[in-house]
PDB file of C-alpha atoms in Angstrom:
ATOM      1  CA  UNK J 406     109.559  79.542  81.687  1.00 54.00           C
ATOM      2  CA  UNK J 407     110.531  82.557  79.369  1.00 57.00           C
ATOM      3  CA  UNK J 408     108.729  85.594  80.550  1.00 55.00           C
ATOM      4  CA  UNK J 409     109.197  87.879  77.579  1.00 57.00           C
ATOM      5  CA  UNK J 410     106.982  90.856  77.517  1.00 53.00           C
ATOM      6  CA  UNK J 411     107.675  92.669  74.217  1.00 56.00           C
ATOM      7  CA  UNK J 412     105.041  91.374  72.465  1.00 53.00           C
ATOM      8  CA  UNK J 413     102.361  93.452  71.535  1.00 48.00           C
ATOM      9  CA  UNK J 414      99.249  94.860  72.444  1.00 53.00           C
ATOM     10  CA  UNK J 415      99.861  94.443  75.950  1.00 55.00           C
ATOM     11  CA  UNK J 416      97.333  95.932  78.750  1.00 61.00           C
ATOM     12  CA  UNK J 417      98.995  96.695  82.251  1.00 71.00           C
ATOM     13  CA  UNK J 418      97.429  96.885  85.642  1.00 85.00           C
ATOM     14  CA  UNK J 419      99.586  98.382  88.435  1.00 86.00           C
ATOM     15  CA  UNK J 420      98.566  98.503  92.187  1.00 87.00           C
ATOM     16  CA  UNK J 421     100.641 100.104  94.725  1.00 85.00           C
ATOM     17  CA  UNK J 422      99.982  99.022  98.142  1.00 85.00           C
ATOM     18  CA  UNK J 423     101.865 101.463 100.513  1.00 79.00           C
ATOM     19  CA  UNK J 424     104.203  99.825 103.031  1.00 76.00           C
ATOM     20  CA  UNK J 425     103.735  96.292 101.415  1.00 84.00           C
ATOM     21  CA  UNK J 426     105.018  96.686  97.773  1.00 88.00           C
ATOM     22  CA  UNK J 427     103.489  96.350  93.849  1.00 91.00           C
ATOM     23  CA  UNK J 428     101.501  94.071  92.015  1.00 91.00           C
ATOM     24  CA  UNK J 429     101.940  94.217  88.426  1.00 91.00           C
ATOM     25  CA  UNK J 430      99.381  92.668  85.973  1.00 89.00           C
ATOM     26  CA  UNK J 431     100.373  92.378  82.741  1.00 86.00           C
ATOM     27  CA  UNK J 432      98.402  90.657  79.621  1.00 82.00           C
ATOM     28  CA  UNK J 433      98.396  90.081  76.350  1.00 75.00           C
ATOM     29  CA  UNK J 434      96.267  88.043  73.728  1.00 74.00           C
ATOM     30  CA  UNK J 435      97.848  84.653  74.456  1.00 80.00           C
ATOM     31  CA  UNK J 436      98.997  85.237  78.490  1.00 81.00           C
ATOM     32  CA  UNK J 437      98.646  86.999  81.831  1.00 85.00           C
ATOM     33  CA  UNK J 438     101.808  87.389  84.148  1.00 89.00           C
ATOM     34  CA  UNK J 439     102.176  88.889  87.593  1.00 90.00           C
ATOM     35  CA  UNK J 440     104.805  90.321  88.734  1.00 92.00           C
ATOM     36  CA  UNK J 441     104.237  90.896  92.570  1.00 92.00           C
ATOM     37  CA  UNK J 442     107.473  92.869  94.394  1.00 89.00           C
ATOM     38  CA  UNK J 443     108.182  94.185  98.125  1.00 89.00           C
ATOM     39  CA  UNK J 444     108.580  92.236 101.144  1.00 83.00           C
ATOM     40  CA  UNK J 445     108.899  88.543 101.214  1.00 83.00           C
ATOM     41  CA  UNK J 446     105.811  88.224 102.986  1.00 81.00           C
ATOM     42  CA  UNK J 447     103.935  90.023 100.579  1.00 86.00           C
ATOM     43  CA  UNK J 448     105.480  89.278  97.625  1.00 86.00           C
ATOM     44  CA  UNK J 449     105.964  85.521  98.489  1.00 82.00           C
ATOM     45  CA  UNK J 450     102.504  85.806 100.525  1.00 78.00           C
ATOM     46  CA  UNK J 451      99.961  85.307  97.330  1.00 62.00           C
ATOM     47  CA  UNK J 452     100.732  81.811  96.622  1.00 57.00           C
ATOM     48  CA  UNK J 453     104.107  80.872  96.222  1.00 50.00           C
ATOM     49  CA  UNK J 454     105.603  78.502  99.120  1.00 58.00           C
ATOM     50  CA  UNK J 455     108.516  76.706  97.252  1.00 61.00           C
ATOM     51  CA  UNK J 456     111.920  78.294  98.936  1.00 65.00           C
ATOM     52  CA  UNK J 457     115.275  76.886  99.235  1.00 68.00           C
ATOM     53  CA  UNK J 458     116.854  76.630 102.942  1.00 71.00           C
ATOM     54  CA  UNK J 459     118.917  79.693 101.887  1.00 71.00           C
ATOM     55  CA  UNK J 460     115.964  81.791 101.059  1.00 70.00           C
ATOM     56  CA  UNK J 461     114.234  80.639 104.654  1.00 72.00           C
ATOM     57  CA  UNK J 462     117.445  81.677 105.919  1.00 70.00           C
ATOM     58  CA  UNK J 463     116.816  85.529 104.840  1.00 69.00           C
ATOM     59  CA  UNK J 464     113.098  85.302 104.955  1.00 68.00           C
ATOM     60  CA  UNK J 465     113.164  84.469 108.823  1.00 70.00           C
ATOM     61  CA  UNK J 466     116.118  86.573 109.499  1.00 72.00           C
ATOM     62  CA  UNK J 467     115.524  90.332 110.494  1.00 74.00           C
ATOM     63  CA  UNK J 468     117.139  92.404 107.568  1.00 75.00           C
ATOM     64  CA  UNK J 469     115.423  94.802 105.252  1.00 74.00           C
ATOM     65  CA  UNK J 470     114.788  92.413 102.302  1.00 79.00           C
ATOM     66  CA  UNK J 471     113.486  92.968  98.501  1.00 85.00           C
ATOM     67  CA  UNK J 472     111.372  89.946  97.046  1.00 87.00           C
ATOM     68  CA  UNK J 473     109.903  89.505  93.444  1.00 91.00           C
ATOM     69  CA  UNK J 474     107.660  86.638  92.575  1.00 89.00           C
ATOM     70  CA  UNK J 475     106.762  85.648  89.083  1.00 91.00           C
ATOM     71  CA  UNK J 476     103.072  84.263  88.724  1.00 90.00           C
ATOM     72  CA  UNK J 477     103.326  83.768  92.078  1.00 84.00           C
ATOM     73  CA  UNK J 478     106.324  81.622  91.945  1.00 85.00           C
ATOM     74  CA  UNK J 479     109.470  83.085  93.956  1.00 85.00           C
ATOM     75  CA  UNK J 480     111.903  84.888  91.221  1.00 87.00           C
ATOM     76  CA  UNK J 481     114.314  87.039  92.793  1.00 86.00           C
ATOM     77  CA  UNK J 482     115.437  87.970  96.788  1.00 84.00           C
ATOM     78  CA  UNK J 483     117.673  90.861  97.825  1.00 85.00           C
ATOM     79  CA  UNK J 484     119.036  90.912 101.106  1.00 80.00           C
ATOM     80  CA  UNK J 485     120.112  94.928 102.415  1.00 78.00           C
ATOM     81  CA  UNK J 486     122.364  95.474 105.417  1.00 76.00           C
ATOM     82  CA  UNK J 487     122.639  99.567 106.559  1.00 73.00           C
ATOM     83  CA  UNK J 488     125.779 101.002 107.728  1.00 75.00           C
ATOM     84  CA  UNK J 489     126.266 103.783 110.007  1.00 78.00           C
ATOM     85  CA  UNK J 490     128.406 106.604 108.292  1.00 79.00           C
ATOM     86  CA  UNK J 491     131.727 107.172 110.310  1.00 83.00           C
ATOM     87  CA  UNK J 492     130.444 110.523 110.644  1.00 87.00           C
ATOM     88  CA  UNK J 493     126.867 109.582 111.852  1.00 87.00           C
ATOM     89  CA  UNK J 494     127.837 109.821 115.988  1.00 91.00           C
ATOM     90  CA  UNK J 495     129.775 112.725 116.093  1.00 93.00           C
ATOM     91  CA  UNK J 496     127.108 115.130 113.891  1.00 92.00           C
ATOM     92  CA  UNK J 497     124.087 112.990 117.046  1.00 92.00           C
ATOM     93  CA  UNK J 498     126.252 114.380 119.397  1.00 93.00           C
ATOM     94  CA  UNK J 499     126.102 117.922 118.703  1.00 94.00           C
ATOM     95  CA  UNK J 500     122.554 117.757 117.664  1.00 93.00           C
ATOM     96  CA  UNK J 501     121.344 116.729 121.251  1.00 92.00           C
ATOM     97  CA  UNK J 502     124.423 118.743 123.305  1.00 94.00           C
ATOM     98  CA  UNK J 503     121.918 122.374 122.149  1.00 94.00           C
ATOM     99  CA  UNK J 504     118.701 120.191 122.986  1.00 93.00           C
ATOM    100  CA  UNK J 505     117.218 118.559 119.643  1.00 94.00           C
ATOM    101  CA  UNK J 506     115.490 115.409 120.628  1.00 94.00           C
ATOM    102  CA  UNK J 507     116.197 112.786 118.012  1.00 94.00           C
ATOM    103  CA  UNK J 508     113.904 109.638 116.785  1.00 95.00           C
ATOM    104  CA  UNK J 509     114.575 106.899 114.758  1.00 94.00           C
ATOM    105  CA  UNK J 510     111.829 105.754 113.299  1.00 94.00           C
ATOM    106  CA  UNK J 511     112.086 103.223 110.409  1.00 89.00           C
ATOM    107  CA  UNK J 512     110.263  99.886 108.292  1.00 85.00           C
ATOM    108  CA  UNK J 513     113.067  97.816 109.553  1.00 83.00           C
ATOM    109  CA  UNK J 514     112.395  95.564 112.133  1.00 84.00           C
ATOM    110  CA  UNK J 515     112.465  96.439 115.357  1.00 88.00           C
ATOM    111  CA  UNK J 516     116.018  94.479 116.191  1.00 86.00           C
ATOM    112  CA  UNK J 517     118.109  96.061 113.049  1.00 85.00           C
ATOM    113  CA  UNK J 518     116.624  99.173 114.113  1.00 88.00           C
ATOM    114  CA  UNK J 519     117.817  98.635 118.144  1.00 90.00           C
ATOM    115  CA  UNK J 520     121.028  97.334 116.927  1.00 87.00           C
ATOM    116  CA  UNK J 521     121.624 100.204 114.462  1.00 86.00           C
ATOM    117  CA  UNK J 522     120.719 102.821 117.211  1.00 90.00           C
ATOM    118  CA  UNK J 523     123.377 101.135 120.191  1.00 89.00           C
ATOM    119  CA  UNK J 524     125.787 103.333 121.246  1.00 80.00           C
ATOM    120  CA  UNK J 525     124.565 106.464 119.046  1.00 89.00           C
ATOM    121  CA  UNK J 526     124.129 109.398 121.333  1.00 91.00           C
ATOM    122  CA  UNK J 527     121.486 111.432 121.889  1.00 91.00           C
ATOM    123  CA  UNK J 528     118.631 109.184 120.597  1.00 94.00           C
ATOM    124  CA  UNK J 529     115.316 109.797 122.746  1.00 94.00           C
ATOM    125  CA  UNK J 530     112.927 106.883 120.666  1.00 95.00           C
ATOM    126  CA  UNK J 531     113.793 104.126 118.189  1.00 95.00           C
ATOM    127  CA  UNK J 532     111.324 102.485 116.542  1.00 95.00           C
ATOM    128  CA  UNK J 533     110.847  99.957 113.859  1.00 91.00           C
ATOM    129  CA  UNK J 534     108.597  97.898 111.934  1.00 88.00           C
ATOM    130  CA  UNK J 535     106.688 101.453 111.394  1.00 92.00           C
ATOM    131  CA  UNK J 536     104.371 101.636 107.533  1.00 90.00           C
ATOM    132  CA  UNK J 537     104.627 105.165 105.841  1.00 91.00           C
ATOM    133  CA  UNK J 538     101.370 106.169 107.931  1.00 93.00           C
ATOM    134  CA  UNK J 539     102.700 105.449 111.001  1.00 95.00           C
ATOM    135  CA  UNK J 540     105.705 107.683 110.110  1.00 96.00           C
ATOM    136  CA  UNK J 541     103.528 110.495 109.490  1.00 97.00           C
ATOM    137  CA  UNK J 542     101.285 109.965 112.323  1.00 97.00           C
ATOM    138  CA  UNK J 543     104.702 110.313 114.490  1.00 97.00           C
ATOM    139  CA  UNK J 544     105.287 113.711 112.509  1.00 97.00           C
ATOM    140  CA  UNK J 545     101.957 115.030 113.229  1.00 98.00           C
ATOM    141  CA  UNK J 546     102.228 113.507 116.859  1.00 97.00           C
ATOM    142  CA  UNK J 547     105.330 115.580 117.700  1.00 97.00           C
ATOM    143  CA  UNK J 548     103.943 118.843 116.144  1.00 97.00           C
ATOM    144  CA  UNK J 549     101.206 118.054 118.711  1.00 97.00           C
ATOM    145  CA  UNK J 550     103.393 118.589 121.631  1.00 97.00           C
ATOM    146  CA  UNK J 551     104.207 122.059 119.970  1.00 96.00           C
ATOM    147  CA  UNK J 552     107.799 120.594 118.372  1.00 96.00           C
ATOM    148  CA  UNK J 553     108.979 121.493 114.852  1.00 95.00           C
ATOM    149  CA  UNK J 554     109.757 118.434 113.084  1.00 96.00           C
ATOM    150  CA  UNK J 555     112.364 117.807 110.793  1.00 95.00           C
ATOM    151  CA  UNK J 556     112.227 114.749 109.305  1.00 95.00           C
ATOM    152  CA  UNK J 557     115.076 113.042 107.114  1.00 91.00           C
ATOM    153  CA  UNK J 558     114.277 109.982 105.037  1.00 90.00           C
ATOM    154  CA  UNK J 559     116.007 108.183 102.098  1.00 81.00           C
ATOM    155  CA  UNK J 560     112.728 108.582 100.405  1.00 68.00           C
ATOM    156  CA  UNK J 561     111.713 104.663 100.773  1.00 67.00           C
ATOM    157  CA  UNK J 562     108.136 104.608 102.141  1.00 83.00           C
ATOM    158  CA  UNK J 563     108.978 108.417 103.667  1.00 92.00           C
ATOM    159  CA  UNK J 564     106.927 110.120 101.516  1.00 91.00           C
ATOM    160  CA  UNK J 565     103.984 111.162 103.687  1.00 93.00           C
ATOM    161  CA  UNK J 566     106.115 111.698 106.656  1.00 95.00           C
ATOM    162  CA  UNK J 567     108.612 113.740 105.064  1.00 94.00           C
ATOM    163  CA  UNK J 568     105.426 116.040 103.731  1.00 94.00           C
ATOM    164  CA  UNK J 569     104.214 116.171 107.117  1.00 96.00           C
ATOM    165  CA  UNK J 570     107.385 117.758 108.633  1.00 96.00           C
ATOM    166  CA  UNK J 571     107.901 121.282 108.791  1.00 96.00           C
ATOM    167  CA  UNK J 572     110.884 120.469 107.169  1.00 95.00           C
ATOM    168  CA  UNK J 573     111.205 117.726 105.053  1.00 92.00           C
ATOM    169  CA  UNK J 574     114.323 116.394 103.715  1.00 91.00           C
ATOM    170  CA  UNK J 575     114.846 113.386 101.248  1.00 89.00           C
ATOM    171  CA  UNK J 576     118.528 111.899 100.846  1.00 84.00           C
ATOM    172  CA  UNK J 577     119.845 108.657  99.795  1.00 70.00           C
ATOM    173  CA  UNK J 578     123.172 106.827  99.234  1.00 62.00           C
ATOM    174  CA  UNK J 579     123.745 103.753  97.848  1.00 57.00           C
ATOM    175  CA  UNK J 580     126.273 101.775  98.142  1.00 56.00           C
ATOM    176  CA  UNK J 581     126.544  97.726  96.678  1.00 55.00           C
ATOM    177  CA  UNK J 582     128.737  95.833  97.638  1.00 56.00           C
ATOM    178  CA  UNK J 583     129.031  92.393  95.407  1.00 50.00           C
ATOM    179  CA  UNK J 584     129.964  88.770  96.701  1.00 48.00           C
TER     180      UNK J 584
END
């Protein structure tokens, strides 16, 4: 079905649900269309159930996926994979050798985060599957103890943790590679 959107007047309803993803509503006189992205099980969660064995393949496996569904039929499924930077142990190293404790603390599940974290030095806590309030509640958690949190985030879902920090700092890279 064609999904174009440039006709006119068109009245849009956009709800953000933290952690989860968007829902889009859009309308005009002679349709409605949602547009519903995040995770597959939130995107894919209001209705649609049609996948191909590939797609069950990447919605069952443990990477950090992107869905989009189209009147709640499945439109669209990216698949992410993070790399370490060649760089990454080295810089851990010297952090905890003069005594900062370091956390990982991340959405991905709690297996990409594990396997992401092996052999890293230094790491005290790793932690996955966390929402962008359970980020900040680990922020405010630490400053408990009496530590001064830094917190470093690629600015995905990091928003109230990276506030939260005494120091706060947002990066990102991106890097796609195409098959």
């Amino acid at each position: 079905e064609n999904h174009d959107l440039r006709q006119a007047p068109l009245s849009k309803l956009i709800n953000e649900v933290p952690g989860k993803g968007v829902i889009c509503e859009i309308k005009n006189p002679e349709r409605a269309t949602q547009i519903i992205y995040g995770s597959p099980e939130f995107a894919f969660g209001h209705g649609s159930t049609k996948f191909s064995p590939e797609w069950e393949e990447i919605i069952l496996g443990d990477l950090p996926r992107l869905a989009v569904a189209i009147n709640n039929e499945p439109a669209v499924l990216f698949q992410f994979e993070d790399y370490l930077r060649v760089d990454a142990a080295p810089v851990l190293s010297k952090m905890a050798a003069i005594g900062i404790e370091i956390h990982i603390a991340t959405g991905d599940k709690a297996a990409v985060a594990e396997r992401l974290a092996q052999g890293l030095p230094g790491i005290k806590t790793v932690t996955g599957s966390m929402t962008p309030e359970s980020k900040k509640d680990l922020v405010t958690n630490l400053q408990g103890l009496g530590k001064t949190v830094v917190f470093l985030g690629d600015g995905m879902n990091d928003a109230p943790a990276l506030a939260a920090a005494d120091v706060g700092i947002a990066m990102a890279t991106v890097k796609i590679p195409c098959r």
